[in-house]
CSV table of C-alpha atoms and ligand atoms in Angstrom, one decimal:
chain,number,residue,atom,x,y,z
T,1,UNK,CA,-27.0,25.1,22.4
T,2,UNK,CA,-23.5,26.6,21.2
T,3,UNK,CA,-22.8,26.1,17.4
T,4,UNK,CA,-20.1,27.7,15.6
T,5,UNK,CA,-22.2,30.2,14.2
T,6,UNK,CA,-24.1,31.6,17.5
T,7,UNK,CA,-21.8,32.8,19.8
T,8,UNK,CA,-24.9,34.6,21.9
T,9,UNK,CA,-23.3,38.1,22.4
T,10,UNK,CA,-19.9,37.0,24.8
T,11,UNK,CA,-17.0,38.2,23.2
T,12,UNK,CA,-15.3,35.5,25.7
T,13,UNK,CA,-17.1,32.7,23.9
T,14,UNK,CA,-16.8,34.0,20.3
T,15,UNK,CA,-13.2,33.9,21.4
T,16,UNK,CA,-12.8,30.7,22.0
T,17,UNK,CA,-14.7,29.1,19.1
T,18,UNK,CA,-12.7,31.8,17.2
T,19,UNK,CA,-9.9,29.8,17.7
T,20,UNK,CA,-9.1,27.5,14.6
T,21,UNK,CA,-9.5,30.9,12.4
T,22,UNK,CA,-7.3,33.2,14.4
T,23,UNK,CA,-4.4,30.2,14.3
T,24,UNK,CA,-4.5,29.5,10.8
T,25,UNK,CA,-4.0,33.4,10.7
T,26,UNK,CA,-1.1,33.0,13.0
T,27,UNK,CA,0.1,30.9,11.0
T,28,UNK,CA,0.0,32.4,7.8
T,29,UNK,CA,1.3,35.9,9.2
T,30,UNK,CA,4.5,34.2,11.3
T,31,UNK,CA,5.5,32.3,7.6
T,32,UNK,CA,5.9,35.6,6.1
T,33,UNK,CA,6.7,37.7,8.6
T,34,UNK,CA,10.5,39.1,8.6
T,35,UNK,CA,10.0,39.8,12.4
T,36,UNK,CA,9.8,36.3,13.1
T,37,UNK,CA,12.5,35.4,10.6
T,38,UNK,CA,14.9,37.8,12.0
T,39,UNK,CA,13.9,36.4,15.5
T,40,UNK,CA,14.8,32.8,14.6
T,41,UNK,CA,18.1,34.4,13.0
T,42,UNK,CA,18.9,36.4,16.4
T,43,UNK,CA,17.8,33.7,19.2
T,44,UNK,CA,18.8,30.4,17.2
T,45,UNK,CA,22.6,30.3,18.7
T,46,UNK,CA,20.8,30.9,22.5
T,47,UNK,CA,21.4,27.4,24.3
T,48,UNK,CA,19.5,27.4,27.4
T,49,UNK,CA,15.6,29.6,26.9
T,50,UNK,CA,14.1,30.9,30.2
T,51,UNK,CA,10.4,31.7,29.8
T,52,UNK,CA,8.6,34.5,31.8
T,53,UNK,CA,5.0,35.4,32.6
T,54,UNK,CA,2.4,35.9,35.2
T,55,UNK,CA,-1.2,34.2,35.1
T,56,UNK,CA,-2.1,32.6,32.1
T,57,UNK,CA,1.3,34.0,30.8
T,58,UNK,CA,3.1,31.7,33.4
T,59,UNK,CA,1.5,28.3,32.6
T,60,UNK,CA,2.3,29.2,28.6
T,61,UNK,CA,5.5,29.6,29.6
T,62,UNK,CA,5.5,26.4,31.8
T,63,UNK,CA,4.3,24.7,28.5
T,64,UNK,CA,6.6,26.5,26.2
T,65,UNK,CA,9.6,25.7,28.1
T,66,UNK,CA,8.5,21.8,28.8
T,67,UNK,CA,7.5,21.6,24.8
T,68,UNK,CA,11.0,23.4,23.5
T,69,UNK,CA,12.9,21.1,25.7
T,70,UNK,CA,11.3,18.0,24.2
T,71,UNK,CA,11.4,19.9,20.5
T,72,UNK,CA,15.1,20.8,20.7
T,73,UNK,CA,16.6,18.5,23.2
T,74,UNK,CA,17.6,21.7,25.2
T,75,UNK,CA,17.8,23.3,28.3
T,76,UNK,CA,14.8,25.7,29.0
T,77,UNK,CA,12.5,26.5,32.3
T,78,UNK,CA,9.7,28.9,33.3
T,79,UNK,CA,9.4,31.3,35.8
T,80,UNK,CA,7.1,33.5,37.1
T,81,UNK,CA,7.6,37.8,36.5
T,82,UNK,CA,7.2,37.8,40.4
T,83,UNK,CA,10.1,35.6,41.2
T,84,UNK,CA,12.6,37.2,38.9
T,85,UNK,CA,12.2,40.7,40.8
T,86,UNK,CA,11.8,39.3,44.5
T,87,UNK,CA,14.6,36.2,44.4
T,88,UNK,CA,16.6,36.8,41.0
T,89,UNK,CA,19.5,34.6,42.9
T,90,UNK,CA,17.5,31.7,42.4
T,91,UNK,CA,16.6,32.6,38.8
T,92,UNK,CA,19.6,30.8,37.5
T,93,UNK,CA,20.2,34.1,35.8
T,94,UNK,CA,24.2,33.7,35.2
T,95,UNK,CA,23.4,30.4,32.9
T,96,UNK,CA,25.6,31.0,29.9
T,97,UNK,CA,24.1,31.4,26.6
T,98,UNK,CA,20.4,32.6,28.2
T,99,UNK,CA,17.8,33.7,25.9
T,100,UNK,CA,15.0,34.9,28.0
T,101,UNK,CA,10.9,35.4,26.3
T,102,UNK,CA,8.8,37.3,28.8
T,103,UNK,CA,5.2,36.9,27.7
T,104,UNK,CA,2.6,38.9,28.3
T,105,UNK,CA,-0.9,39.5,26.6
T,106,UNK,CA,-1.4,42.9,27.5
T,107,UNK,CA,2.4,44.2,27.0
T,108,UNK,CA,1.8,46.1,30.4
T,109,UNK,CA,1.4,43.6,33.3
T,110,UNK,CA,3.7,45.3,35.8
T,111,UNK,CA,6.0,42.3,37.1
T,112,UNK,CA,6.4,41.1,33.3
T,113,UNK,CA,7.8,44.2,33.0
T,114,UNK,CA,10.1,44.8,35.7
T,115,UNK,CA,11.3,41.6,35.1
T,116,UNK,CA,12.3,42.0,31.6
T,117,UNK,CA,14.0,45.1,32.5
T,118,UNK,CA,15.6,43.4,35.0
T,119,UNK,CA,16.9,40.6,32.8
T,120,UNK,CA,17.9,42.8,30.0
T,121,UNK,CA,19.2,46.1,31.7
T,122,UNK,CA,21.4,44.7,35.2
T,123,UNK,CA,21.8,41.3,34.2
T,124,UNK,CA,22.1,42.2,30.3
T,125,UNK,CA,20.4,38.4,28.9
T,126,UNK,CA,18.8,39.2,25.6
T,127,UNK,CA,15.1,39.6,25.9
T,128,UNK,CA,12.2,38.3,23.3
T,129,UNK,CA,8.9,39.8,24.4
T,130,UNK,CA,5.8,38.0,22.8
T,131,UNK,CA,2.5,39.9,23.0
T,132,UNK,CA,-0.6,40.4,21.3
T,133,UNK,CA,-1.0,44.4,22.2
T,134,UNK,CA,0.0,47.0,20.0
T,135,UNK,CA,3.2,49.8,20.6
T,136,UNK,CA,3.5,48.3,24.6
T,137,UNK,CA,5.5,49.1,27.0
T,138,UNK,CA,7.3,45.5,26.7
T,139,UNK,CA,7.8,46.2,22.8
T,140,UNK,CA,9.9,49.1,24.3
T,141,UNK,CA,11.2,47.3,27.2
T,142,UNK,CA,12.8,43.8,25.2
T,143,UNK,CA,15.5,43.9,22.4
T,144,UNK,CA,12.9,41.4,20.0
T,145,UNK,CA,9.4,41.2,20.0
T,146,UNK,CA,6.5,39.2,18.5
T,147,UNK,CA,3.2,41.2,18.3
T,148,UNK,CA,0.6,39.0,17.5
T,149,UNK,CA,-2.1,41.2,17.0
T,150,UNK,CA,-5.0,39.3,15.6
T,151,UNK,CA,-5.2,36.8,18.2
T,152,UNK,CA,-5.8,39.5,21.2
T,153,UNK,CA,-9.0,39.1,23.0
T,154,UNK,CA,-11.4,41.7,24.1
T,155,UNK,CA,-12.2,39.3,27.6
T,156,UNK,CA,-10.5,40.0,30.5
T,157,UNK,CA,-9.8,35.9,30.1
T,158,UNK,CA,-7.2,35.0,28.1
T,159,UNK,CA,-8.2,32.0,25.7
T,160,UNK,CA,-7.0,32.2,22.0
T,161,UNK,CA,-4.3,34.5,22.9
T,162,UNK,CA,-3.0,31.5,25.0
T,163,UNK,CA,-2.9,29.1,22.7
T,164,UNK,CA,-2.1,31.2,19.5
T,165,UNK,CA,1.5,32.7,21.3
T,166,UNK,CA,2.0,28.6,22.4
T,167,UNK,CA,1.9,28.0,18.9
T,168,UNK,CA,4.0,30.7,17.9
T,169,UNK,CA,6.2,29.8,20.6
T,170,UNK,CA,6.2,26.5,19.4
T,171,UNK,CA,7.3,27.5,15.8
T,172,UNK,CA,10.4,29.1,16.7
T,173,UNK,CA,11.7,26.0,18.6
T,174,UNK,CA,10.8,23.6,15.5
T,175,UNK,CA,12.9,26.7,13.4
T,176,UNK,CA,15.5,26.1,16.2
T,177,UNK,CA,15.6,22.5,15.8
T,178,UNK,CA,15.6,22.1,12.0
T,179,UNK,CA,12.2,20.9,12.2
T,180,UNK,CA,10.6,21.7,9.2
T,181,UNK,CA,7.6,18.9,9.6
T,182,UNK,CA,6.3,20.7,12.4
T,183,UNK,CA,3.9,23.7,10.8
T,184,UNK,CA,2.3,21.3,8.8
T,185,UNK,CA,1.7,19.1,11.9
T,186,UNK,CA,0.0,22.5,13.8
T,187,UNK,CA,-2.1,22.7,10.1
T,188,UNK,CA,-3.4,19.5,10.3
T,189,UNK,CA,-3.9,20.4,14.4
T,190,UNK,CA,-6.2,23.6,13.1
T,191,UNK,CA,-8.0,21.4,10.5
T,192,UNK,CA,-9.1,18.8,13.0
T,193,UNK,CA,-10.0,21.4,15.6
T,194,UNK,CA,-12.3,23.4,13.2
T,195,UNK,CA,-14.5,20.5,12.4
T,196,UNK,CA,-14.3,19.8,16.1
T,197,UNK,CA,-14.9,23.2,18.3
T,198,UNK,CA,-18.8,22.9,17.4
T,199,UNK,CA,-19.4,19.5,18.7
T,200,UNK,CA,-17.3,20.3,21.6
T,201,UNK,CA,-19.3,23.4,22.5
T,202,UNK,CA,-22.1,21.4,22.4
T,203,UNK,CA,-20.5,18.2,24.8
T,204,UNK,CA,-19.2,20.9,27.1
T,205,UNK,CA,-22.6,22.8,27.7
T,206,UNK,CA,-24.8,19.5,28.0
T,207,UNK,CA,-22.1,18.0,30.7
T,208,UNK,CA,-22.1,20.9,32.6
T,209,UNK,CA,-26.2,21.6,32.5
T,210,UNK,CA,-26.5,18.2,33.7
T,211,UNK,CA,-23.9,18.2,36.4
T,212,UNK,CA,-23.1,20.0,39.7
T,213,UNK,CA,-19.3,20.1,41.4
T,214,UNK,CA,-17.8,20.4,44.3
T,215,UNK,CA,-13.9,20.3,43.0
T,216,UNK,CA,-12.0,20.2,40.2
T,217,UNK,CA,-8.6,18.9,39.5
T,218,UNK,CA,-6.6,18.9,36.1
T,219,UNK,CA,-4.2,16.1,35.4
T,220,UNK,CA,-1.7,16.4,33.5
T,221,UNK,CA,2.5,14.6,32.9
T,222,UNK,CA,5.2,16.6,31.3
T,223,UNK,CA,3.9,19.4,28.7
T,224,UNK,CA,0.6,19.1,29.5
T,225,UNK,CA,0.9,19.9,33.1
T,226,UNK,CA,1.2,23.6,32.1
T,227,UNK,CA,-2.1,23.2,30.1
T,228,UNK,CA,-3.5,21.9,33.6
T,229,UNK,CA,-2.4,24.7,35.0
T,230,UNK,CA,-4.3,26.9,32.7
T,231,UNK,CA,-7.2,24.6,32.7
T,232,UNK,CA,-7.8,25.3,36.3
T,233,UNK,CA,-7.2,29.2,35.9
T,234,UNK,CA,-9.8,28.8,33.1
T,235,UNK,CA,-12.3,27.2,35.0
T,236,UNK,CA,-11.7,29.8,38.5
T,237,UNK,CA,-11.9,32.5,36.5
T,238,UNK,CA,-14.7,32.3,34.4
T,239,UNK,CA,-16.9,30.3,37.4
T,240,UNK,CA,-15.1,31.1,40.4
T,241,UNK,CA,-14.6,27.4,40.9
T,242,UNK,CA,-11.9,25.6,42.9
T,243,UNK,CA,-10.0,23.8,40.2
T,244,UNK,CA,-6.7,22.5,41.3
T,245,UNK,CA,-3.9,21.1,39.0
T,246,UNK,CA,-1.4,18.2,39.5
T,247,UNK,CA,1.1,16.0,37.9
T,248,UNK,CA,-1.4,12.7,36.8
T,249,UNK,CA,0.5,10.0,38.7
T,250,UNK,CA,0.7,12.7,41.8
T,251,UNK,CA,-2.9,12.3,41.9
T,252,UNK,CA,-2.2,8.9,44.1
T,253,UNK,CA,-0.5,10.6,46.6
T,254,UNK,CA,-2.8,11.7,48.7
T,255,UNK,CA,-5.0,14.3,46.5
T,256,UNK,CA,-7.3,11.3,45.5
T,257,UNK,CA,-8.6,11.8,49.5
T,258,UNK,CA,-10.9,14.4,47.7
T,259,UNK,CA,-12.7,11.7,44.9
T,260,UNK,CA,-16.4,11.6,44.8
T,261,UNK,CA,-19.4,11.8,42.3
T,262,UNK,CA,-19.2,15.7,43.1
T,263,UNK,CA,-15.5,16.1,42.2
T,264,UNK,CA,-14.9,16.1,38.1
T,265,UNK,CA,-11.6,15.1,37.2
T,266,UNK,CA,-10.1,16.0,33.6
T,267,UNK,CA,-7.2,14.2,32.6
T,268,UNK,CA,-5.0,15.1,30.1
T,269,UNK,CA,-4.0,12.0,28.2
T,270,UNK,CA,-0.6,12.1,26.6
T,271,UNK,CA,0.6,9.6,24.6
T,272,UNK,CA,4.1,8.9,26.0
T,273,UNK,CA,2.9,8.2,29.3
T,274,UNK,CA,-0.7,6.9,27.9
T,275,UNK,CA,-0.6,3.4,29.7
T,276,UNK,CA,0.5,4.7,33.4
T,277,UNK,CA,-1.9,8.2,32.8
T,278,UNK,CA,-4.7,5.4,31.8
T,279,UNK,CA,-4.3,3.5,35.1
T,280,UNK,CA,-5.2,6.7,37.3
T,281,UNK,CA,-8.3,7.1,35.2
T,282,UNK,CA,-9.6,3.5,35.5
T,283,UNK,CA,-8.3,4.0,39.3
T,284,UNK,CA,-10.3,7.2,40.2
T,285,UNK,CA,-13.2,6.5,37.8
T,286,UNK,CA,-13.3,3.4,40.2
T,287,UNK,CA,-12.9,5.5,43.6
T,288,UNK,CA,-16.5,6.9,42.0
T,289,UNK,CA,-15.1,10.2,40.5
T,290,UNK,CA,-16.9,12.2,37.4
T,291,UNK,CA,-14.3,11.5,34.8
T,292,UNK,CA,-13.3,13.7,31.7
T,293,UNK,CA,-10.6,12.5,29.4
T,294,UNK,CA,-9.3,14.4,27.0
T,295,UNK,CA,-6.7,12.9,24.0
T,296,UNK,CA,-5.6,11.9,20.9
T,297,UNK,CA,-7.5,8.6,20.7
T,298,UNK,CA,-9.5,7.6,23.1
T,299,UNK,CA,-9.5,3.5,23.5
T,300,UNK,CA,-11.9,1.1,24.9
T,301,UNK,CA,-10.6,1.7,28.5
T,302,UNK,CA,-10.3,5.4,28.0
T,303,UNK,CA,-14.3,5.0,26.7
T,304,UNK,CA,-15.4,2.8,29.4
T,305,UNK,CA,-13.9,4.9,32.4
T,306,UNK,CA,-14.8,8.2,31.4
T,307,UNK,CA,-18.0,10.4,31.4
T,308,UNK,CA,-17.1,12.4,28.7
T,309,UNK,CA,-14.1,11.9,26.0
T,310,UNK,CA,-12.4,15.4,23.7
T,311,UNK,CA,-11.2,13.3,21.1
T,312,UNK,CA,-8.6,15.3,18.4
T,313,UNK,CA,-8.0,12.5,16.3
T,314,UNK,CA,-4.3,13.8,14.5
T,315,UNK,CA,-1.3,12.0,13.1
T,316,UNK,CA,0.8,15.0,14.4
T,317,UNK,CA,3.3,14.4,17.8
T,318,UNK,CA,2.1,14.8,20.3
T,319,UNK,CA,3.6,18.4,21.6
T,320,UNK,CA,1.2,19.5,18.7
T,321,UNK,CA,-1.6,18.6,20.6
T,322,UNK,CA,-0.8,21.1,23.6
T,323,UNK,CA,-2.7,24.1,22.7
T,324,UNK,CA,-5.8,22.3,21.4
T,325,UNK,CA,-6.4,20.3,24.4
T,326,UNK,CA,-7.4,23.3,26.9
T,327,UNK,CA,-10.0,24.1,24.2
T,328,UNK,CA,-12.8,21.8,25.7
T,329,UNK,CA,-12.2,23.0,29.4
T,330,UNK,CA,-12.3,26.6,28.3
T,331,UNK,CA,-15.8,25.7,26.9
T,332,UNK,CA,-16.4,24.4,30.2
T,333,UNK,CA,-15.5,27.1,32.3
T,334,UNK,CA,-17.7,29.4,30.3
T,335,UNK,CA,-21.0,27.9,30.8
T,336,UNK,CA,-20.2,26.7,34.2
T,337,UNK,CA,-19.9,30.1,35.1
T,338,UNK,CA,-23.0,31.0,32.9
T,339,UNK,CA,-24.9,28.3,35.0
T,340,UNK,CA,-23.8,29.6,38.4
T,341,UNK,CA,-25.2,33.4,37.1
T,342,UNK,CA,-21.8,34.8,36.6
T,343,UNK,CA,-20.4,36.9,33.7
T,344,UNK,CA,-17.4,35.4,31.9
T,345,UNK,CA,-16.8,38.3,30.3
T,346,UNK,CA,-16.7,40.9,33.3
T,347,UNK,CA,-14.7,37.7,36.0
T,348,UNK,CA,-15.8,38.6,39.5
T,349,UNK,CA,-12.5,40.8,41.2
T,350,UNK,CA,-10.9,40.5,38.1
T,351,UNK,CA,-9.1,43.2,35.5
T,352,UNK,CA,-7.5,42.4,32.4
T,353,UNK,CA,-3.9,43.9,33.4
T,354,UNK,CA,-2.5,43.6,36.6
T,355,UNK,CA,-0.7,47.3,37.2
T,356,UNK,CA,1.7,47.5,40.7
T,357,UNK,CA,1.8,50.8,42.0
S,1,LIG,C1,-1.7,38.1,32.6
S,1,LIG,C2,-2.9,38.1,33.6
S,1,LIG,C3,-4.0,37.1,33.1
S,1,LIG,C4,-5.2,37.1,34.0
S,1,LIG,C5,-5.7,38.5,34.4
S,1,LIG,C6,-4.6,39.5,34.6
S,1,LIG,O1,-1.7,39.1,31.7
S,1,LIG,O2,-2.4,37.7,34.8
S,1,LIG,O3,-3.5,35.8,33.0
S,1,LIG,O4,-6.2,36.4,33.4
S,1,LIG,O5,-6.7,38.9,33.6
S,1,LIG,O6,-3.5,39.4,33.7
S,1,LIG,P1,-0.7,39.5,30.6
S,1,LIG,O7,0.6,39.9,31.3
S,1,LIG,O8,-0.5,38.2,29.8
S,1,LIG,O9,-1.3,40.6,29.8
């Protein structure tokens, strides 16, 4: 069994129940750190914010974007590196007041770069790279940058460097907004998760030892659809699963064709749609799905209709709750992998930079 304190020797696990620690370090380094002051002071007159990754990078900025517009009230949207170089016409690049933040792990995946050059060089939009590399090529390449060093991971899987730049990202549209409640909501957030990531280990690896899938799906309405997105990327990298996200009331429309006992469902429960997202639980978990339900508080319904509940348990709001709640899947998609004889920390046909010729 997993316990905080026996990680086994996968640097992709200890970097995931690493988690709480590296944030509150996060934390602590971006409240004193002039860099991020003199970002907020540079970016905070930028109207409309257009986030840009690939992979994992691309579903934080999907997340980013969806939690800064409900944070500030503002215009912002994600797009992939890939679509910025191919159709930069649909990129809504002549948007006045732009700000664009190309994210990127590594600092060196090719299209993050090309497209940051792109957005800064011909179409001169101010750029605000966020990475957790050291002296990269996107430090070089973007006008502002964020190096968040201590939350890098040695996996080729991206886990706490997800969530740690969310958070970060996070931050600087609470600064934006005048929101000075919201660090103490992401301290409370780190709190609740370090008493939590042990017990959620343990849920995660007894599910999965006890269960065998055919399909996955992620559900998830408004910012949580980008952590569905990332959920199922979790899962098919570490077990070369078929996990497939989709808006929760989506579900309905036609994807629900694939519920059975062998397809496990994981809905993310938010709270401003909580009674609707609720409904397609108690409607699939009758169709005979394999339910997981992740949320704040989990009710008597939410109990009764799911096979396993990821409780946080916070008085924060509930954009606070986004990095947190793809915790428990990336705990799954380790051991499933472990249980199907793969190696999460060496993902089959996978390296941890994408480089273009
Ligand atoms: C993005 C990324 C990862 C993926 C893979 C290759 O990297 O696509 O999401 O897991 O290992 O790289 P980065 O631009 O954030 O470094």
């Amino acid at each position: 069994m997993t316990s905080p304190n026996s990680h086994g020797s996968s640097a992709t696990l200890t970097e995931i129940m690493s988690q709480p620690e590296i944030w509150r370090q996060v934390l602590q380094e971006l409240n004193s750190n002039s860099t991020f002051e003199n970002i907020w002071t540079q970016t905070k007159s930028r109207a409309t914010w257009l986030f840009v990754g690939c992979g994992t990078s691309y579903y934080l900025a999907e997340a980013a974007a969806a939690s800064r517009r409900m944070q500030t009230g503002h215009a912002a949207f994600a797009i992939p590196g890939s679509e910025i170089m191919l159709f930069p016409d649909s990129a809504l690049l002549r948007t006045p007041e732009l700000q664009a933040v190309v994210i990127s792990r590594s600092g060196e995946t090719s299209e993050a770069l090309r497209a940051a050059e792109l957005l800064r060089v011909r179409h001169k939009i101010p750029t605000l790279g966020i990475t957790c590399g050291t002296k990269t090529p996107l430090e070089s390449g973007t006008d502002l940058c964020l190096a968040l060093h201590s939350a890098n991971d040695k996996s080729p899987v991206m886990t706490r460097s997800f969530t740690s730049m969310l958070m970060s990202l996070q931050l600087l549209a609470a600064r934006s907004a005048g929101d000075a409640k919201f660090v103490g909501e992401l301290e409370k957030v780190v709190a609740r998760c370090a008493s939590l990531i042990g017990n959620w280990a343990q849920s995660a690896e007894s599910f999965v030892a006890e269960r065998s899938f055919s399909a996955y799906s992620f559900l998830g309405q408004g910012p949580f659809y980008g952590i569905a997105r990332e959920a199922a990327l979790k899962l098919t990298e570490m077990s070369c699963s078929f996990g497939q996200p989709f808006h929760s009331l989506e579900f309905r429309h036609g994807p629900k064709a694939i519920v059975t006992p062998e397809t496990c469902l994981t809905f993310f429960l938010s709270e401003s749609g909580s009674e609707a997202e609720k409904k397609v639980l108690i409607d699939m978990k009758a169709l005979g799905g394999t339910t997981i339900a992740i949320c704040n508080r989990a009710d008597e319904q939410i109990r009764g209709n799911s096979d396993l509940v990821f409780e946080l348990g916070a008085d924060v709001r509930e954009f606070a709750m986004l990095a947190p709640f793809v915790v428990p899947i990336q705990l799954m998609g380790f051991h499933t992998g472990v249980k199907k004889g793969l190696a999460p920390d060496s993902p089959r046909n996978l390296s941890r930079v994408v480089l273009l010729d």
